[in-house]
Short mmCIF file of C-alpha atoms in Angstrom, two decimals:
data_model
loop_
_atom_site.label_atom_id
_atom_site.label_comp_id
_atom_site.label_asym_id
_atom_site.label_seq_id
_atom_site.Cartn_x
_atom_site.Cartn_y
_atom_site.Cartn_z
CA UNK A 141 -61.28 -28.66 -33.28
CA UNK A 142 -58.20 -27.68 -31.90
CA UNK A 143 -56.67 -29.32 -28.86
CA UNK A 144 -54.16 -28.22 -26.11
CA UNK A 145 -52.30 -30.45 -23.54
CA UNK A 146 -50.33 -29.34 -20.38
CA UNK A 147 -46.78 -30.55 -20.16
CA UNK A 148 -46.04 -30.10 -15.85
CA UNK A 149 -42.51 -30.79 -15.18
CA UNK A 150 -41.76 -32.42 -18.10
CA UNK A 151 -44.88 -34.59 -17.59
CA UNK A 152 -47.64 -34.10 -20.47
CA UNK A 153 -51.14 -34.16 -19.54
CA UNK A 154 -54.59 -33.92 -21.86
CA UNK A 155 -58.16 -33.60 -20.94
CA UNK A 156 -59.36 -36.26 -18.79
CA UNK A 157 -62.48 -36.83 -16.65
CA UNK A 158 -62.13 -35.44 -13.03
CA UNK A 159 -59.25 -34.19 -13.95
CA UNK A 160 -55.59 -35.02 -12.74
CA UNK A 161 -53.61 -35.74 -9.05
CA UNK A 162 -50.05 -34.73 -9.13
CA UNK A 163 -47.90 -35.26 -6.48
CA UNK A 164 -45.90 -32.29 -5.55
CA UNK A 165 -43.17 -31.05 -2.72
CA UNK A 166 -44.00 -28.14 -0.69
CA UNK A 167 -41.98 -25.03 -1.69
CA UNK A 168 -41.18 -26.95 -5.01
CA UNK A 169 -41.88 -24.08 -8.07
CA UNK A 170 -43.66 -25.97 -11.09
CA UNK A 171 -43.47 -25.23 -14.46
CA UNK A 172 -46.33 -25.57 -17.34
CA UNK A 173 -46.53 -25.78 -21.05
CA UNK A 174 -50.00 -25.42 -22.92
CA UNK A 175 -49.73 -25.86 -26.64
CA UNK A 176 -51.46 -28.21 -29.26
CA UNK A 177 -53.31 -24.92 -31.21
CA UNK A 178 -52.05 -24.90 -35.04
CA UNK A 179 -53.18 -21.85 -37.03
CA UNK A 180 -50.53 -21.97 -39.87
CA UNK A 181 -49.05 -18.57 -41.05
CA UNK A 182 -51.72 -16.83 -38.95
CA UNK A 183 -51.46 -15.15 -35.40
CA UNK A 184 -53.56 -16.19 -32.97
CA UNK A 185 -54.83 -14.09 -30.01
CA UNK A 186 -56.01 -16.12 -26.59
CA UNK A 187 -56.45 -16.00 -23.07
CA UNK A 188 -55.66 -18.02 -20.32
CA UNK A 189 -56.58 -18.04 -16.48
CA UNK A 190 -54.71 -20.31 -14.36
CA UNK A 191 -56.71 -21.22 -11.09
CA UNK A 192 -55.52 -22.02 -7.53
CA UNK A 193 -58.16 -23.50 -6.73
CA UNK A 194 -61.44 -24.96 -8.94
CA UNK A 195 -61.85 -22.30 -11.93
CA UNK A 196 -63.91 -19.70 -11.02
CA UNK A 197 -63.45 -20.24 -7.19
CA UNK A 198 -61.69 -18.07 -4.62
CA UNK A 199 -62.72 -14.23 -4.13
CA UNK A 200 -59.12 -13.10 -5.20
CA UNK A 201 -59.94 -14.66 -8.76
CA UNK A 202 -57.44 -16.60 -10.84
CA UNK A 203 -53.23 -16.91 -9.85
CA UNK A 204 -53.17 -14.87 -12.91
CA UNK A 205 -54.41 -14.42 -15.98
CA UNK A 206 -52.72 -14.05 -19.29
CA UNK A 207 -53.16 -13.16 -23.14
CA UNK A 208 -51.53 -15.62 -25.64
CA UNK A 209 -50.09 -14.11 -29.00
CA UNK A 210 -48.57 -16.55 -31.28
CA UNK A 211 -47.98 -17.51 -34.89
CA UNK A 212 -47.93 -20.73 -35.42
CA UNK A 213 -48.57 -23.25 -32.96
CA UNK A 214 -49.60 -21.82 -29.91
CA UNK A 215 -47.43 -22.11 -27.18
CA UNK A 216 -47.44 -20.75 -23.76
CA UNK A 217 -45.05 -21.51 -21.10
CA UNK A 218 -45.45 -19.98 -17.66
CA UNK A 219 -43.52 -20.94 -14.47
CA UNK A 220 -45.71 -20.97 -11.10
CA UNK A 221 -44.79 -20.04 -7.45
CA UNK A 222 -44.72 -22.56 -4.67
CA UNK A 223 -48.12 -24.65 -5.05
CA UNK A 224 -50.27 -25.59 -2.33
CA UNK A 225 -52.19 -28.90 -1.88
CA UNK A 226 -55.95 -28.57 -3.20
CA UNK A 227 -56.97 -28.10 -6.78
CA UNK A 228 -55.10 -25.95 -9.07
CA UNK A 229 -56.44 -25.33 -12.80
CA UNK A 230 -56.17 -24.15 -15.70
CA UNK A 231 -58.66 -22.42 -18.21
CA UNK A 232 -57.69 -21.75 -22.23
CA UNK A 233 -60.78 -19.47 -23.00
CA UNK A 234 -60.65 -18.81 -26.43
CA UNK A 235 -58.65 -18.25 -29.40
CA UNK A 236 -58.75 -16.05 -32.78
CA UNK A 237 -56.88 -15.76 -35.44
CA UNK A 238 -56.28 -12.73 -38.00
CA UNK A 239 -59.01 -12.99 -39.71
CA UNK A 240 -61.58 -12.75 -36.77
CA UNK A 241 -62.48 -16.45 -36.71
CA UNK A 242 -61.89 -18.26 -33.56
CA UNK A 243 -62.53 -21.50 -32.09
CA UNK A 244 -63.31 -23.15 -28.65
CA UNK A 245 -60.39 -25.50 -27.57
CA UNK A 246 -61.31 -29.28 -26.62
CA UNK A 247 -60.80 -29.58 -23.41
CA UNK A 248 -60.66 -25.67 -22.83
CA UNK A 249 -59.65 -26.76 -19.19
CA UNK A 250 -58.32 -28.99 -16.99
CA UNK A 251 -58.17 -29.63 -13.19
CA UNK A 252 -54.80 -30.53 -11.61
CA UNK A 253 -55.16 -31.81 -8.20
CA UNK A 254 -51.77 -31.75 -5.98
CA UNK A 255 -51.12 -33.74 -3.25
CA UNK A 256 -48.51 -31.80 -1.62
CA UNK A 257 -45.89 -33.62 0.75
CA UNK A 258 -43.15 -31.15 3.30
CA UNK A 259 -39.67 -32.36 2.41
CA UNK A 260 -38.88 -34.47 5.52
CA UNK A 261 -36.19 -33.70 7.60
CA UNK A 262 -34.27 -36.61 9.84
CA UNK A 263 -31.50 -36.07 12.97
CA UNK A 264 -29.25 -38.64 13.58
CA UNK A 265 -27.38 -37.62 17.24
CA UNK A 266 -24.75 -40.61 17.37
CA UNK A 267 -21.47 -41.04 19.80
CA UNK A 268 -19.16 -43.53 18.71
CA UNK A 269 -15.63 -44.32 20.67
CA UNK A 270 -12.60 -43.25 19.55
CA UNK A 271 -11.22 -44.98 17.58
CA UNK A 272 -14.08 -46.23 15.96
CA UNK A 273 -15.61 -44.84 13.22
CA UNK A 274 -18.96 -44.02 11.46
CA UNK A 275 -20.23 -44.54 7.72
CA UNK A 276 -22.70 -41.93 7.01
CA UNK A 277 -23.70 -40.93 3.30
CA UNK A 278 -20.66 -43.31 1.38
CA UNK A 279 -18.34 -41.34 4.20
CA UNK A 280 -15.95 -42.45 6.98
CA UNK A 281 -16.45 -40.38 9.49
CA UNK A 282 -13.95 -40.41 12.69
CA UNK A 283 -14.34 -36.79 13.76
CA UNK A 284 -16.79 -34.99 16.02
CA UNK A 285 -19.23 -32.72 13.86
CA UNK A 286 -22.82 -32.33 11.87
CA UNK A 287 -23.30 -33.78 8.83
CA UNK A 288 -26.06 -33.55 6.18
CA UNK A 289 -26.98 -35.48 3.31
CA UNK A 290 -29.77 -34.91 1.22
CA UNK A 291 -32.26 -37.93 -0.38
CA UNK A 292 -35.60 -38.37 -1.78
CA UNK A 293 -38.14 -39.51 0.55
CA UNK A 294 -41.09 -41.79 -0.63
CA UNK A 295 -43.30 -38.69 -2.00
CA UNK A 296 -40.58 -37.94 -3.87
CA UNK A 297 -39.47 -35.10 -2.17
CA UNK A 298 -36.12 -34.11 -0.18
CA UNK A 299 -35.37 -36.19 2.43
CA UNK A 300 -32.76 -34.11 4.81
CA UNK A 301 -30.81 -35.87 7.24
CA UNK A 302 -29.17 -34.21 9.46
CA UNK A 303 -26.25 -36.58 11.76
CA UNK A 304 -24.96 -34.75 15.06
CA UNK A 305 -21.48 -37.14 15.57
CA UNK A 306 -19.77 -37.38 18.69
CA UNK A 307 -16.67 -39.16 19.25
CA UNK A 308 -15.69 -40.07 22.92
CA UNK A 309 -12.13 -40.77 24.02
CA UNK A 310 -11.18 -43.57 25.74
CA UNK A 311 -9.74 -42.66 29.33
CA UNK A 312 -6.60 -43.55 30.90
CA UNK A 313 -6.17 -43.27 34.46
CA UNK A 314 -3.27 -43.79 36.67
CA UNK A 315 -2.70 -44.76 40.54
CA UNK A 316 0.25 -45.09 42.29
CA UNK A 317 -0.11 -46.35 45.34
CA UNK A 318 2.58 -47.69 48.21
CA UNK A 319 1.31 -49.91 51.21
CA UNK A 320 3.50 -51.61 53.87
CA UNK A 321 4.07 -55.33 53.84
CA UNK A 322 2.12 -57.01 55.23
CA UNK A 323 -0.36 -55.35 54.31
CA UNK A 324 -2.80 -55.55 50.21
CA UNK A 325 -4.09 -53.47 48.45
CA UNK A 326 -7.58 -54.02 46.26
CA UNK A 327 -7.95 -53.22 43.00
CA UNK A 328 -10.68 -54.26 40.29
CA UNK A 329 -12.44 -56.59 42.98
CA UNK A 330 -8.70 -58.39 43.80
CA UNK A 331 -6.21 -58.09 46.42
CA UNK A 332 -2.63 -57.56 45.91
CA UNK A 333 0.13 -57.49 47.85
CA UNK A 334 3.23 -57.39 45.45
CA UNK A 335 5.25 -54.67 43.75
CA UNK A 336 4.27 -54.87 40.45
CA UNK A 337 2.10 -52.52 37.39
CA UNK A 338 -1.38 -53.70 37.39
CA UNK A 339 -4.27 -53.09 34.53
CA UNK A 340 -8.13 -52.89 34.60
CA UNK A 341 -10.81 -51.70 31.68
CA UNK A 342 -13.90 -50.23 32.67
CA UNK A 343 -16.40 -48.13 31.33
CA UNK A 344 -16.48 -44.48 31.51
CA UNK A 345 -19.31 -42.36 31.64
CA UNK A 346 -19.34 -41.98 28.04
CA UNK A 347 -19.24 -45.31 27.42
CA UNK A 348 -16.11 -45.54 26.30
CA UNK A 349 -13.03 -48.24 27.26
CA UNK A 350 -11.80 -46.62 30.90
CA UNK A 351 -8.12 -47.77 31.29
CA UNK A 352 -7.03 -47.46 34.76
CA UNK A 353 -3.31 -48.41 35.50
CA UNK A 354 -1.97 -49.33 39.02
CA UNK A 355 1.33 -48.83 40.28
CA UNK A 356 2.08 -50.77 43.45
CA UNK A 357 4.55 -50.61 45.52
CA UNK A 358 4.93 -52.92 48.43
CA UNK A 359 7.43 -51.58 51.08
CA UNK A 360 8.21 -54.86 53.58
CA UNK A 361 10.44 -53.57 56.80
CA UNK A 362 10.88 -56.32 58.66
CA UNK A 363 13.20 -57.41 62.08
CA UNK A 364 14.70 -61.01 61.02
CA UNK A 365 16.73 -60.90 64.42
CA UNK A 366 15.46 -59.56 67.19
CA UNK A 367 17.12 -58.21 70.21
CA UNK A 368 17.26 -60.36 73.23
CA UNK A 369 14.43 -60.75 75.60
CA UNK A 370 16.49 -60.48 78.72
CA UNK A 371 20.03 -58.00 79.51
CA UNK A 372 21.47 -58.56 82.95
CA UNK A 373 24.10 -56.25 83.80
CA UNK A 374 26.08 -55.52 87.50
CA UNK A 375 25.77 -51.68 88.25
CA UNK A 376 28.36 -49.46 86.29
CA UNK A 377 29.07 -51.69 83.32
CA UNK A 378 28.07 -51.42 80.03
CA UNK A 379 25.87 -53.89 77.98
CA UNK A 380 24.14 -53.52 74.63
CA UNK A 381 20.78 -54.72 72.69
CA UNK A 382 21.06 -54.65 68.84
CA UNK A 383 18.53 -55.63 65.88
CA UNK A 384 18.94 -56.97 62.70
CA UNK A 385 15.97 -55.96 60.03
CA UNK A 386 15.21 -55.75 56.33
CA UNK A 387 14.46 -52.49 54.51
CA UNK A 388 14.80 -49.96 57.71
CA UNK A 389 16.61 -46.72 57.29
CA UNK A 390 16.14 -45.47 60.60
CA UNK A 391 15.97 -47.19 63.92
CA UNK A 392 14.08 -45.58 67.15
CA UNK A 393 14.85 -47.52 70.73
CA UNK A 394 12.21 -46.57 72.97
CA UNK A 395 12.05 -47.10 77.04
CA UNK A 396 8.85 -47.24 78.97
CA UNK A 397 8.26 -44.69 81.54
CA UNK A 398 4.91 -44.69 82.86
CA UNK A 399 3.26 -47.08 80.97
CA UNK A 400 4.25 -44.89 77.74
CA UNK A 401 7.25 -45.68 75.17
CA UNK A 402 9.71 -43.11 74.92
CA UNK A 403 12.44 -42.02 72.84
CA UNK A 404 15.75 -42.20 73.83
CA UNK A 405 18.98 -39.93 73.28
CA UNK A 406 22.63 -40.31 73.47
CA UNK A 407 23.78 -39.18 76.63
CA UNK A 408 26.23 -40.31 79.40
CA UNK A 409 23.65 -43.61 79.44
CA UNK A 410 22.68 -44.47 75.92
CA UNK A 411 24.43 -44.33 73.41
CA UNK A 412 23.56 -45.70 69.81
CA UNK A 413 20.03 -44.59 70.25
CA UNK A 414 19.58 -44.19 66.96
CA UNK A 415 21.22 -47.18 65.51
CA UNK A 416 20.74 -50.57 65.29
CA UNK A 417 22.67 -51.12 68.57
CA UNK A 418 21.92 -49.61 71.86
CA UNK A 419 24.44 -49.22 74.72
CA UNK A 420 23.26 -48.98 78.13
CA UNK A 421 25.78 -47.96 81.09
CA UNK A 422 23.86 -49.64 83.97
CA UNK A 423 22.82 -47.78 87.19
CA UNK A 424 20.87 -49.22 89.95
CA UNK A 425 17.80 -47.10 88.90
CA UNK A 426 17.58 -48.64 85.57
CA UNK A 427 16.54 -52.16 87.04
CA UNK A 428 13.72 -53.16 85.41
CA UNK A 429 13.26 -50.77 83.00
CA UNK A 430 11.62 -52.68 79.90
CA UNK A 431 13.37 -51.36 75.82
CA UNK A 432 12.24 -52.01 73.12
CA UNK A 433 13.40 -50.58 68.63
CA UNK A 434 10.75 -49.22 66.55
CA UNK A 435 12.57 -50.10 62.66
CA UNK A 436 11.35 -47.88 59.98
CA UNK A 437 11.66 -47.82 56.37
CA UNK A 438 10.30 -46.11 52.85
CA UNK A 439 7.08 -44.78 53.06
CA UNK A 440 6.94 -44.79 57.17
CA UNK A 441 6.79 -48.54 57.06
CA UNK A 442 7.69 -49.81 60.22
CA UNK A 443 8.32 -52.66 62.58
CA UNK A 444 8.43 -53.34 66.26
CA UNK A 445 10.50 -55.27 67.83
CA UNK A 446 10.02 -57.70 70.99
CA UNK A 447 10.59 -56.27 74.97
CA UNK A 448 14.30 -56.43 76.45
CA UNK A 449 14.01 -56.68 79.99
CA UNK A 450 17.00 -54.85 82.06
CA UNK A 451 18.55 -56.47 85.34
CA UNK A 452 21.16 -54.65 86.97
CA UNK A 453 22.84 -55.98 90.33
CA UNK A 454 24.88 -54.42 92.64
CA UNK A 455 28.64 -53.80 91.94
CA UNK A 456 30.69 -55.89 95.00
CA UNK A 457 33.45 -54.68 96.85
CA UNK A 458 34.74 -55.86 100.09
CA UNK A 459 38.25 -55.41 102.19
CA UNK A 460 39.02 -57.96 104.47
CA UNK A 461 41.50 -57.33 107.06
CA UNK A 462 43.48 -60.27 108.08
CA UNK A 463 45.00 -59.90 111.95
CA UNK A 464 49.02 -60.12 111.73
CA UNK A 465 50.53 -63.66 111.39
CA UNK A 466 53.96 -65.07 111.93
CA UNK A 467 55.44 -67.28 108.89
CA UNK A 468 58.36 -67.70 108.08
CA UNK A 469 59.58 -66.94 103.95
CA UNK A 470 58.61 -69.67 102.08
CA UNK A 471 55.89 -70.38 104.29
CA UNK A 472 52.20 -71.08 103.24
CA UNK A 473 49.86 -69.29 105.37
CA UNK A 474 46.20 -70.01 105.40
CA UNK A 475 43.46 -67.08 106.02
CA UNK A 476 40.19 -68.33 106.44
CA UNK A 477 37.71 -66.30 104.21
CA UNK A 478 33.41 -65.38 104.51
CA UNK A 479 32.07 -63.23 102.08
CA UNK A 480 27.95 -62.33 101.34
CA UNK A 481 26.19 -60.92 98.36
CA UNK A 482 27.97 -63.17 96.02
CA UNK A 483 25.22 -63.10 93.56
CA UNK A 484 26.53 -62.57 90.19
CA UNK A 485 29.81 -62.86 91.17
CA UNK A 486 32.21 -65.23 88.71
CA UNK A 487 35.67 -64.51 90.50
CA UNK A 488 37.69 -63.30 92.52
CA UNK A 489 41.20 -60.85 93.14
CA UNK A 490 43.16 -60.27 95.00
CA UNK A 491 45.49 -57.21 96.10
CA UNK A 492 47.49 -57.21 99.08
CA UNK A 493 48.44 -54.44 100.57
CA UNK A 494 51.85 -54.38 102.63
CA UNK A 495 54.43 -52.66 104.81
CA UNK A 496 57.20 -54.69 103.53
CA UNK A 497 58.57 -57.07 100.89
CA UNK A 498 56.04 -57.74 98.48
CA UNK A 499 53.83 -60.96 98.85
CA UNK A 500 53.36 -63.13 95.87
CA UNK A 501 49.79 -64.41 94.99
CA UNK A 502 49.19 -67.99 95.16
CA UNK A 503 45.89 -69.00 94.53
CA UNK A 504 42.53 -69.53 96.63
CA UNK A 505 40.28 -72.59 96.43
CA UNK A 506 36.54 -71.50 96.68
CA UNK A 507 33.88 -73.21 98.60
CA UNK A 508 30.37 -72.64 97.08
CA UNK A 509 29.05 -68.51 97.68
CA UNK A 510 29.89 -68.68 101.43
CA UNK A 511 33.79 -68.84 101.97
CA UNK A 512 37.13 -69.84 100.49
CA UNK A 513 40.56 -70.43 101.16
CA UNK A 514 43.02 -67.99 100.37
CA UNK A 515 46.89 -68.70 100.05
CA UNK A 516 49.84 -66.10 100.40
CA UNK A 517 53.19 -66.09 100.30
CA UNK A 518 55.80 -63.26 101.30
CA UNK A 519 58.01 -61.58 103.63
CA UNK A 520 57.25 -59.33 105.92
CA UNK A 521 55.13 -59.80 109.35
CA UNK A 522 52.04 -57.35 109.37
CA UNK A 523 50.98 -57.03 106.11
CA UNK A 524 47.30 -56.17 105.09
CA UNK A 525 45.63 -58.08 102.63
CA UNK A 526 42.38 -56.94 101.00
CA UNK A 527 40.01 -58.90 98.77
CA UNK A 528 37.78 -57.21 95.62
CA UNK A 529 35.38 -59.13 93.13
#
């Protein structure tokens, strides 16, 4: 009695008790072979119904159904669409040859049961740094992009994996930054307070190495001499308060008026006001008057300097008239002398005034603040002598 088998895929299968389980792949098409019927030189005429589903089951019928015509050994060879997962069948019915005999196949039917598995399907989202790099599917990957690769997952089917790459860039960042001495600057949790290029490595927001470089510059403008705490000058001479300092470029001396600093200018009282020297032509209206020099350098750094305090005295003059004396030439003729307000006075001149031959100076001894002795020589009676200092 003849026999047929079903080759699936490559796969041969017989008749078997409760029939077969085949694992399949959704969307997979499956081919099928039936043969095994030998009739020699004759043709043989058949059927066959192929089942999705039990045979006989479903109200749509059979998948299809089919007549086999064939010399020789019968072979039929159909290819299916997608399967789904259940029972699928198939049914050889009959077969005749030429001469009208035919014959019932062992195994006239047999019951494929598929067990049908979705190909799976993976994404990988991954960010890497620049300029690291990713292995994915025997690859080196360094740029951003999607990238599939294809593999068989345990049921045998496809396995798609899908990889979403990123690659972040490090970032560099750079601050320049100037402060006055003495003054630091903090950076990465430190304080500095030196010219110099400084480095710290974060993290970004991506995640990736944050490189932030600092430029610092530290500007020091500083008075190393500073001008003198006192100036005492007498009323219509000149004096002058100067500064020494490091790193200025412009210097600023300032008066107080009204409890407020204030500029100065050149003018018929200052001059140098913008230097590091200031001259003052006194004036009894300046006495008191409290200077100081603002220094300044790069970057508006600046330094102060200490208070000069002016003092300005009166100038002195006196003429003393001496009542005519009688001497003879060659004579020495003392003139008793008082003077006052001799504060700030260091000497003493003398002019003499005359109405005839000229008197020679010869001296004066003084006696503390309060008087003197002045000597004269000369000529002529009724001469006038006056005193300055």
């Amino acid at each position: 009695q003849p026999v047929f088998t079903v080759d699936l895929n490559g796969t041969t299968f017989g008749a078997q008790a409760g029939g077969h389980a085949v694992s399949a792949c959704n969307n997979n098409n499956y081919s099928f072979t039936l043969a095994g019927v030998s009739a020699g030189t004759l043709p043989l005429v058949g059927s066959i119904r192929v089942w999705d589903g039990a045979i006989g089951t479903g109200t749509a019928g059979p998948m299809f159904t089919d007549t086999i015509n064939s010399i020789g050994d019968l072979i039929y060879a159909a290819t299916s669409g997608s399967v789904n997962a259940g029972t699928w069948s198939v049914e050889f019915l009959s077969v005749t040859d030429a001469n009208g005999c035919s014959a019932d196949l062992t195994g006239g039917s047999m019951n494929f049961t598929f067990n049908v598995s979705d190909p799976s399907a993976t994404t990988i989202n991954q960010s890497i740094c620049a300029p690291n790099s990713y292995t994915f599917d025997g690859q080196t990957l360094t740029t951003s992009g999607t990238y599939m690769d294809t593999l068989t997952n345990a049921a045998g089917c496809d396995s798609v994996i899908t990889l979403n790459l990123t690659v972040n860039q490090p970032s560099a960042t750079t601050i320049t930054q100037t402060i006055c001495a003495p003054n630091s600057y903090s950076f990465n949790g430190q304080s500095y307070n030196a010219t110099g290029t400084y480095t710290a490595t974060l993290t970004n927001a991506a995640g990736c190495d944050s490189v932030i470089t600092l430029n610092l510059t530290v500007v020091d403008v500083q008075i190393t001499q500073e001008p003198s705490s006192s100036l005492s000058l007498v009323e219509g001479t000149t004096g002058s308060l100067s500064v020494t300092a490091t790193g200025a470029t412009t210097y600023e001396w300032q008066v107080l008026l009204s409890g407020t600093w204030t500029s100065l200018s050149n003018g018929a009282t200052y001059s140098g006001a913008t230097t590091s020297a200031l001259g003052i032509t006194a004036a009894l209206s300046l006495n008191g008057f409290q200077y100081r020099v603002v220094v300044t350098g790069a970057a508006g750094c600046s330094d102060t300097s200490q208070t000069s305090t002016l003092t300005v005295t009166p100038a002195l003059s006196r003429v003393i008239r001496i009542d005519a004396l009688t001497a003879c030439i060659g004579d020495t003729i003392d003139v008793p002398l008082e003077a006052e307000d001799f504060v700030g006075v260091s000497g003493l001149s003398l002019v003499i005034d005359y109405d005839g031959q000229s008197l020679s100076y010869q001296g004066y001894t003084s006696v503390g603040l309060n008087g003197g002795t002045l000597s004269v020589q000369g000529s002529a009676t009724g001469s006038q002598v006056r005193l300055g200092w």
